[in-house]
PDB file of C-alpha atoms in Angstrom:
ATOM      1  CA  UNK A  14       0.000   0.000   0.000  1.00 46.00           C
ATOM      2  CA  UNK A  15       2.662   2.473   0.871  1.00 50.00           C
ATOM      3  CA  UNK A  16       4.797   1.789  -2.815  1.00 50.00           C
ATOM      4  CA  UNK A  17       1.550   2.603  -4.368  1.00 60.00           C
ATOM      5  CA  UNK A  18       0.760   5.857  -2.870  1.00 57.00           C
ATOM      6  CA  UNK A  19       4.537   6.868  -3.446  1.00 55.00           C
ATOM      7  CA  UNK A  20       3.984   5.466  -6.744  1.00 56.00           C
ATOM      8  CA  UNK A  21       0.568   7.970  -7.292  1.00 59.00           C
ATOM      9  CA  UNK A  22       2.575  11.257  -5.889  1.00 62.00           C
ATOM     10  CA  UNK A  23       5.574  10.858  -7.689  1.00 61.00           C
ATOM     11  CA  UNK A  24       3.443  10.112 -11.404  1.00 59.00           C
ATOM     12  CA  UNK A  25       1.013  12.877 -10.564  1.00 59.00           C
ATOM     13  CA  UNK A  26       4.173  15.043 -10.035  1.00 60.00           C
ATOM     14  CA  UNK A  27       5.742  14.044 -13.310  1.00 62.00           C
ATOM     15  CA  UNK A  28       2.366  14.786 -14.816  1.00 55.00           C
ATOM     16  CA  UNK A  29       2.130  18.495 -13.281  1.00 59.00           C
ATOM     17  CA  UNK A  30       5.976  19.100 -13.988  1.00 57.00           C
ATOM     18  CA  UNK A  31       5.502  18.044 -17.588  1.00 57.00           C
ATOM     19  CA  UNK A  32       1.961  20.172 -17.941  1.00 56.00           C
ATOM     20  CA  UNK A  33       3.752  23.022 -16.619  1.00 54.00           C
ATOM     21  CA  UNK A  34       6.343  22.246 -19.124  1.00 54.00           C
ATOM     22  CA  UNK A  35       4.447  22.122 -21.863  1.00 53.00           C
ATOM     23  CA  UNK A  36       2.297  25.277 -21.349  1.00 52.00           C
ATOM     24  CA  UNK A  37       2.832  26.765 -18.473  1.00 50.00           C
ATOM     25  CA  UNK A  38       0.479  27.969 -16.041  1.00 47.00           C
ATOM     26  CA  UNK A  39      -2.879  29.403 -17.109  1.00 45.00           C
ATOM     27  CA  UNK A  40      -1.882  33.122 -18.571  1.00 44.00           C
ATOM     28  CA  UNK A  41       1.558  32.360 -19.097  1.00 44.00           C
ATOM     29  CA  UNK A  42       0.534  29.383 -21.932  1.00 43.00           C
ATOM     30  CA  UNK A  43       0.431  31.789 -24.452  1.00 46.00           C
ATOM     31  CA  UNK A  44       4.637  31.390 -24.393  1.00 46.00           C
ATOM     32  CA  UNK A  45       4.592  27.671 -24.495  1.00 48.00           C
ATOM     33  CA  UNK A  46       5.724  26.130 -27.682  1.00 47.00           C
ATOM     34  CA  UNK A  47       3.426  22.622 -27.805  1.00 45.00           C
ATOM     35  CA  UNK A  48       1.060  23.482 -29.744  1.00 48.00           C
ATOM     36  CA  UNK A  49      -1.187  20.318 -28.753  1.00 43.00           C
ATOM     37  CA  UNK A  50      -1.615  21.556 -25.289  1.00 44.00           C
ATOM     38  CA  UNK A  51      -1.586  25.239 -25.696  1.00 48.00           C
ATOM     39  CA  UNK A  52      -1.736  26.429 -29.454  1.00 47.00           C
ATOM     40  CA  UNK A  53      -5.498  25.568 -30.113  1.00 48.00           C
ATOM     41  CA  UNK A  54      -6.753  27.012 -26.487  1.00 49.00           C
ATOM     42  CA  UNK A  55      -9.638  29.759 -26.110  1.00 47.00           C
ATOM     43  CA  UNK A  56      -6.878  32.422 -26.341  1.00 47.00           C
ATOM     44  CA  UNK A  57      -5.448  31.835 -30.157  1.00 48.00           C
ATOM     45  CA  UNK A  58      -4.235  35.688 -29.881  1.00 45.00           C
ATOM     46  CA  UNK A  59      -1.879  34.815 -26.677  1.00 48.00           C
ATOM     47  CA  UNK A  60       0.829  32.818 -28.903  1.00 50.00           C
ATOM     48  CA  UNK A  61       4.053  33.948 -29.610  1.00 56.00           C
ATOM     49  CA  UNK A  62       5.157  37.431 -30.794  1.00 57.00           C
ATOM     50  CA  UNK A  63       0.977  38.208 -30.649  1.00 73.00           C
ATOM     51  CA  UNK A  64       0.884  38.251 -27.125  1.00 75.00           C
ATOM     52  CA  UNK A  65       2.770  41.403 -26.420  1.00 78.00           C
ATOM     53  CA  UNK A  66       1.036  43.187 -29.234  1.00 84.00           C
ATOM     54  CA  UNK A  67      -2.517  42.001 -27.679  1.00 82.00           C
ATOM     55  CA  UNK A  68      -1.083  43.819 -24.224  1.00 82.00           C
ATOM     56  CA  UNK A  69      -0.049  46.666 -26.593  1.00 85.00           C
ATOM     57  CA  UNK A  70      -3.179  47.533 -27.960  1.00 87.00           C
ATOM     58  CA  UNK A  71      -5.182  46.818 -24.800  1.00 85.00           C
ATOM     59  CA  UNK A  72      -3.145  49.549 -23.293  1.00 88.00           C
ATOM     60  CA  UNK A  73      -3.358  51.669 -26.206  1.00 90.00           C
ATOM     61  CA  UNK A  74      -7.486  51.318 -26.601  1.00 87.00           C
ATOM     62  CA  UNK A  75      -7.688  52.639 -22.652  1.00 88.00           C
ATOM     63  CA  UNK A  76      -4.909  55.552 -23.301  1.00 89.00           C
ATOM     64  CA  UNK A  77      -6.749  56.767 -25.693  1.00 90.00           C
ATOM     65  CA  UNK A  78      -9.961  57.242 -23.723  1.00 88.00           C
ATOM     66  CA  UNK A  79      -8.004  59.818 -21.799  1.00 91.00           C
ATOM     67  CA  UNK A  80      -7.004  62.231 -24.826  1.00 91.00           C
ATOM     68  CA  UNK A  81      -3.734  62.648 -23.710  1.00 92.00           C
ATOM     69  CA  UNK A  82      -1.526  65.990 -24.878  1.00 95.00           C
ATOM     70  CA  UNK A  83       1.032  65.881 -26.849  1.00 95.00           C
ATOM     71  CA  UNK A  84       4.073  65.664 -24.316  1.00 95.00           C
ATOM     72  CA  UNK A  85       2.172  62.829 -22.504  1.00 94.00           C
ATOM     73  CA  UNK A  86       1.647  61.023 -25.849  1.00 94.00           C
ATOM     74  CA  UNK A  87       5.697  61.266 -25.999  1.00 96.00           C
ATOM     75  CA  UNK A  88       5.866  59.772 -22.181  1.00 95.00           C
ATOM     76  CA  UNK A  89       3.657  56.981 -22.819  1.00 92.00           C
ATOM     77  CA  UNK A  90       5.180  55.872 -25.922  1.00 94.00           C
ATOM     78  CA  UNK A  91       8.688  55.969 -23.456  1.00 94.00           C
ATOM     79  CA  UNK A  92       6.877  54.002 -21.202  1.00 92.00           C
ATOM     80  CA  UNK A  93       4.800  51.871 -23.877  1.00 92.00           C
ATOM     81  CA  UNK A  94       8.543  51.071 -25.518  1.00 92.00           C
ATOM     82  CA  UNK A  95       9.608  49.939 -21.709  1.00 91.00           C
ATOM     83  CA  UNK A  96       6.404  47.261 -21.290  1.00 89.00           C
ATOM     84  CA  UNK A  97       7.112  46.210 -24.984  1.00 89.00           C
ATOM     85  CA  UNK A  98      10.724  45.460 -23.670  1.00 89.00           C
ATOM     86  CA  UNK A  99       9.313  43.338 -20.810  1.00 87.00           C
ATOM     87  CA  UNK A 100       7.225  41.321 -22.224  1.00 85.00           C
ATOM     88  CA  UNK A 101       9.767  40.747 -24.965  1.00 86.00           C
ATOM     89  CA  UNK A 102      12.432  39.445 -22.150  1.00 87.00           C
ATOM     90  CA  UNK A 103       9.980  37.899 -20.071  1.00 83.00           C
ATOM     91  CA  UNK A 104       8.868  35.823 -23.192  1.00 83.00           C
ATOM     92  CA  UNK A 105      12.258  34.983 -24.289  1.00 85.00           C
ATOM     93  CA  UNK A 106      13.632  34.047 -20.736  1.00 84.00           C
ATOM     94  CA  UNK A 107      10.678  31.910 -20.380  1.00 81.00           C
ATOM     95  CA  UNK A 108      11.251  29.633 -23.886  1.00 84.00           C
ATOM     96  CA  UNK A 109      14.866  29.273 -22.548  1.00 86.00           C
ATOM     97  CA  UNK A 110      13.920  28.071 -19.417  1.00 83.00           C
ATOM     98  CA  UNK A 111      11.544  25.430 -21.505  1.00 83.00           C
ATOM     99  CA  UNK A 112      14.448  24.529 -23.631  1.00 87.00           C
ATOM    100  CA  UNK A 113      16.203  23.594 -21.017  1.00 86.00           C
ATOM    101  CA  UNK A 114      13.660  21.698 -19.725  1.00 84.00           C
ATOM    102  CA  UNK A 115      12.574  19.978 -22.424  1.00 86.00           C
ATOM    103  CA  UNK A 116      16.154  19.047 -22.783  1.00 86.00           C
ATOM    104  CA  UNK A 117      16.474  17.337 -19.414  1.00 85.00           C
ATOM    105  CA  UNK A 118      13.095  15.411 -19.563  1.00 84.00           C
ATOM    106  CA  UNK A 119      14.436  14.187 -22.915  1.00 87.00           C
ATOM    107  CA  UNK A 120      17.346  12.421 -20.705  1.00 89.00           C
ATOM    108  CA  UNK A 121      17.757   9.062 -20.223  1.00 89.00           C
ATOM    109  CA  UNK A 122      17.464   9.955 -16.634  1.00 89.00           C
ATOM    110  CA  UNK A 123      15.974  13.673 -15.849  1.00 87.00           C
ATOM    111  CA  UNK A 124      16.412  14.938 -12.862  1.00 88.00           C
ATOM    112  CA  UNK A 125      13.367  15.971 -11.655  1.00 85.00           C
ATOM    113  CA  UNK A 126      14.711  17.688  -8.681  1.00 86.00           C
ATOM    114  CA  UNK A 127      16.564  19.823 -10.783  1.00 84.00           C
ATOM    115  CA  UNK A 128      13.512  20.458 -12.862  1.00 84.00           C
ATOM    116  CA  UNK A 129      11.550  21.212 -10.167  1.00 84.00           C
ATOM    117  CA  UNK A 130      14.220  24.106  -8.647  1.00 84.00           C
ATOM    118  CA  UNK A 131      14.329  25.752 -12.387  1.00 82.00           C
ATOM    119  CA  UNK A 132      10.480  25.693 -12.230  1.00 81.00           C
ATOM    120  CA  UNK A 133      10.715  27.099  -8.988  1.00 81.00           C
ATOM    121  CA  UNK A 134      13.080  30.125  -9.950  1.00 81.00           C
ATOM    122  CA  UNK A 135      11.062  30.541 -12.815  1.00 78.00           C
ATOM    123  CA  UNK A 136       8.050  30.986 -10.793  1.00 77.00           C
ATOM    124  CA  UNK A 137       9.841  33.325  -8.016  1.00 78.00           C
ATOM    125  CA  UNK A 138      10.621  35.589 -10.284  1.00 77.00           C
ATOM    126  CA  UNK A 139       6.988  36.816 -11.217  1.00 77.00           C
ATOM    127  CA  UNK A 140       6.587  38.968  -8.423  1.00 78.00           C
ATOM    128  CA  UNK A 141       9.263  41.286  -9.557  1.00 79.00           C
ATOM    129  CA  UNK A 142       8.006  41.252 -12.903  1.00 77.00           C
ATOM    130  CA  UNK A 143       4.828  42.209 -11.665  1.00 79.00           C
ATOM    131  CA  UNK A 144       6.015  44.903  -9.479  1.00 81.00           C
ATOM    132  CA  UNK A 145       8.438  46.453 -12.438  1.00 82.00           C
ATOM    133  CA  UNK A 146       4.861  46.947 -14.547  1.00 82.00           C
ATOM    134  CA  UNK A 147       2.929  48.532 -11.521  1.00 85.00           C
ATOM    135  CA  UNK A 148       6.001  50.723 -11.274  1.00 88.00           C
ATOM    136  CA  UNK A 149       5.360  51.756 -14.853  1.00 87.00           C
ATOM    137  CA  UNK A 150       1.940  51.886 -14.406  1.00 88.00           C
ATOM    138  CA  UNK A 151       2.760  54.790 -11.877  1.00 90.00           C
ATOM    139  CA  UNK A 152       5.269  56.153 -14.240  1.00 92.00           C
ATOM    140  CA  UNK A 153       2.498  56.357 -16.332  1.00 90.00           C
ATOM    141  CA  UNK A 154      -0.490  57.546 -13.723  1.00 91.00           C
ATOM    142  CA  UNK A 155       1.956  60.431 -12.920  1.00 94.00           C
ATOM    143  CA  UNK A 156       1.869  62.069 -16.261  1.00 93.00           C
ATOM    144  CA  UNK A 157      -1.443  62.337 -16.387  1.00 93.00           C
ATOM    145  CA  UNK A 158      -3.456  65.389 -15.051  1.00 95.00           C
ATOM    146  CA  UNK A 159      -5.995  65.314 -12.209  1.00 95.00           C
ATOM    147  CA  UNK A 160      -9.385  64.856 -14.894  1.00 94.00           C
ATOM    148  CA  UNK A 161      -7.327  61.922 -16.122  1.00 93.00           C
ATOM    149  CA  UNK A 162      -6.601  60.647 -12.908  1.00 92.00           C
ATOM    150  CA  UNK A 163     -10.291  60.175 -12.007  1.00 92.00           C
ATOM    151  CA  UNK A 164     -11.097  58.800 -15.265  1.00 91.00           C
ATOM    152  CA  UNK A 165      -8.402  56.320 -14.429  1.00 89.00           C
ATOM    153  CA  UNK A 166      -9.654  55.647 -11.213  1.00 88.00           C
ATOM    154  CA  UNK A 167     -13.405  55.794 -11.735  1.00 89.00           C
ATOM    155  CA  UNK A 168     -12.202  52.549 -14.657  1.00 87.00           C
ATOM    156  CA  UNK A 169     -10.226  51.073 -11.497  1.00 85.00           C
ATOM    157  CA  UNK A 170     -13.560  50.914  -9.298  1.00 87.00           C
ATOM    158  CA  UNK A 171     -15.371  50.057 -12.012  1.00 87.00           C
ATOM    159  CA  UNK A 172     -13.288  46.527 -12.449  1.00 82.00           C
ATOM    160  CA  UNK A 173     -13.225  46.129  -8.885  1.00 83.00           C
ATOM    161  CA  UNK A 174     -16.609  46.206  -7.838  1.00 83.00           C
ATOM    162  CA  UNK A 175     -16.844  43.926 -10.901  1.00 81.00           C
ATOM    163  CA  UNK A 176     -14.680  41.655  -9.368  1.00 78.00           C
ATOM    164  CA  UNK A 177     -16.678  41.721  -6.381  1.00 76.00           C
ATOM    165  CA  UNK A 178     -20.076  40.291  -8.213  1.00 65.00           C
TER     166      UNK A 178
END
């Protein structure tokens, strides 16, 4: 009884590891490179090079909203230029880390353990990513003038109490 529940943990860990693998989490499979598991999903415009335009021109469709001057069009393309860089290195670090992956499952003997750690670094490192975009979101918030502002928060409370439904 005890070999077989080993047995069950260590192939549904093998599973997850090689999901993860293979896409990535949810939101992050638009990167992955099997198309079985992640090219035909419900978000076709999340693969490859089309995911950072999709960000792109979601920001772009909600700038525009606020009718922003001519010096803060200059500052958000600066800014829009930074989050285009991002997402660019974010994608490409990502596909490297899969590489190598994908090149120690394809051992004779993968270490999993070592898999696991890369997966694990991989996975620490979204909270700074996330914090570097909030910090250009500021960037961003603080060019704007105060009508903007409260267009930009009245959109904010908006998704929120959304959220809350």
């Amino acid at each position: 009884m005890k070999f077989e529940k080993k047995h069950f943990i260590i192939t549904v860990a093998i599973l997850f590891l090689g999901i993860v693998v293979a896409c990535g989490f949810h939101g992050f499979r638009d990167m992955g490179p099997h198309p079985m598991f992640c090219g035909k999903g419900p978000h076709p415009k999340f693969f490859g090079k089309k995911f950072s335009e999709h960000v792109l021109s979601r920001m772009d469709s909600r700038v525009e909203d606020l009718n922003l001057s001519e010096n803060q069009k200059k500052e958000y393309e600066e800014i829009r230029l930074e989050v285009k860089e991002k997402i660019t290195r974010a994608m490409e670090k990502r596909k490297e880390n899969f590489r190598q992956l994908q090149n120690e499952i394809n051992k004779d003997k993968p270490d999993i353990n070592a898999m696991a750690e890369a997966a694990k670094k991989q996975f620490n490192k979204m909270p700074v990513f996330m914090a570097d975009n909030l910090d250009l979101f500021i960037k961003f918030y603080n060019i704007l003038d105060e009508d903007q502002k409260t267009k930009v928060i009245e959109k904010m409370r908006k998704k929120m109490k959304a959220c809350q439904s």
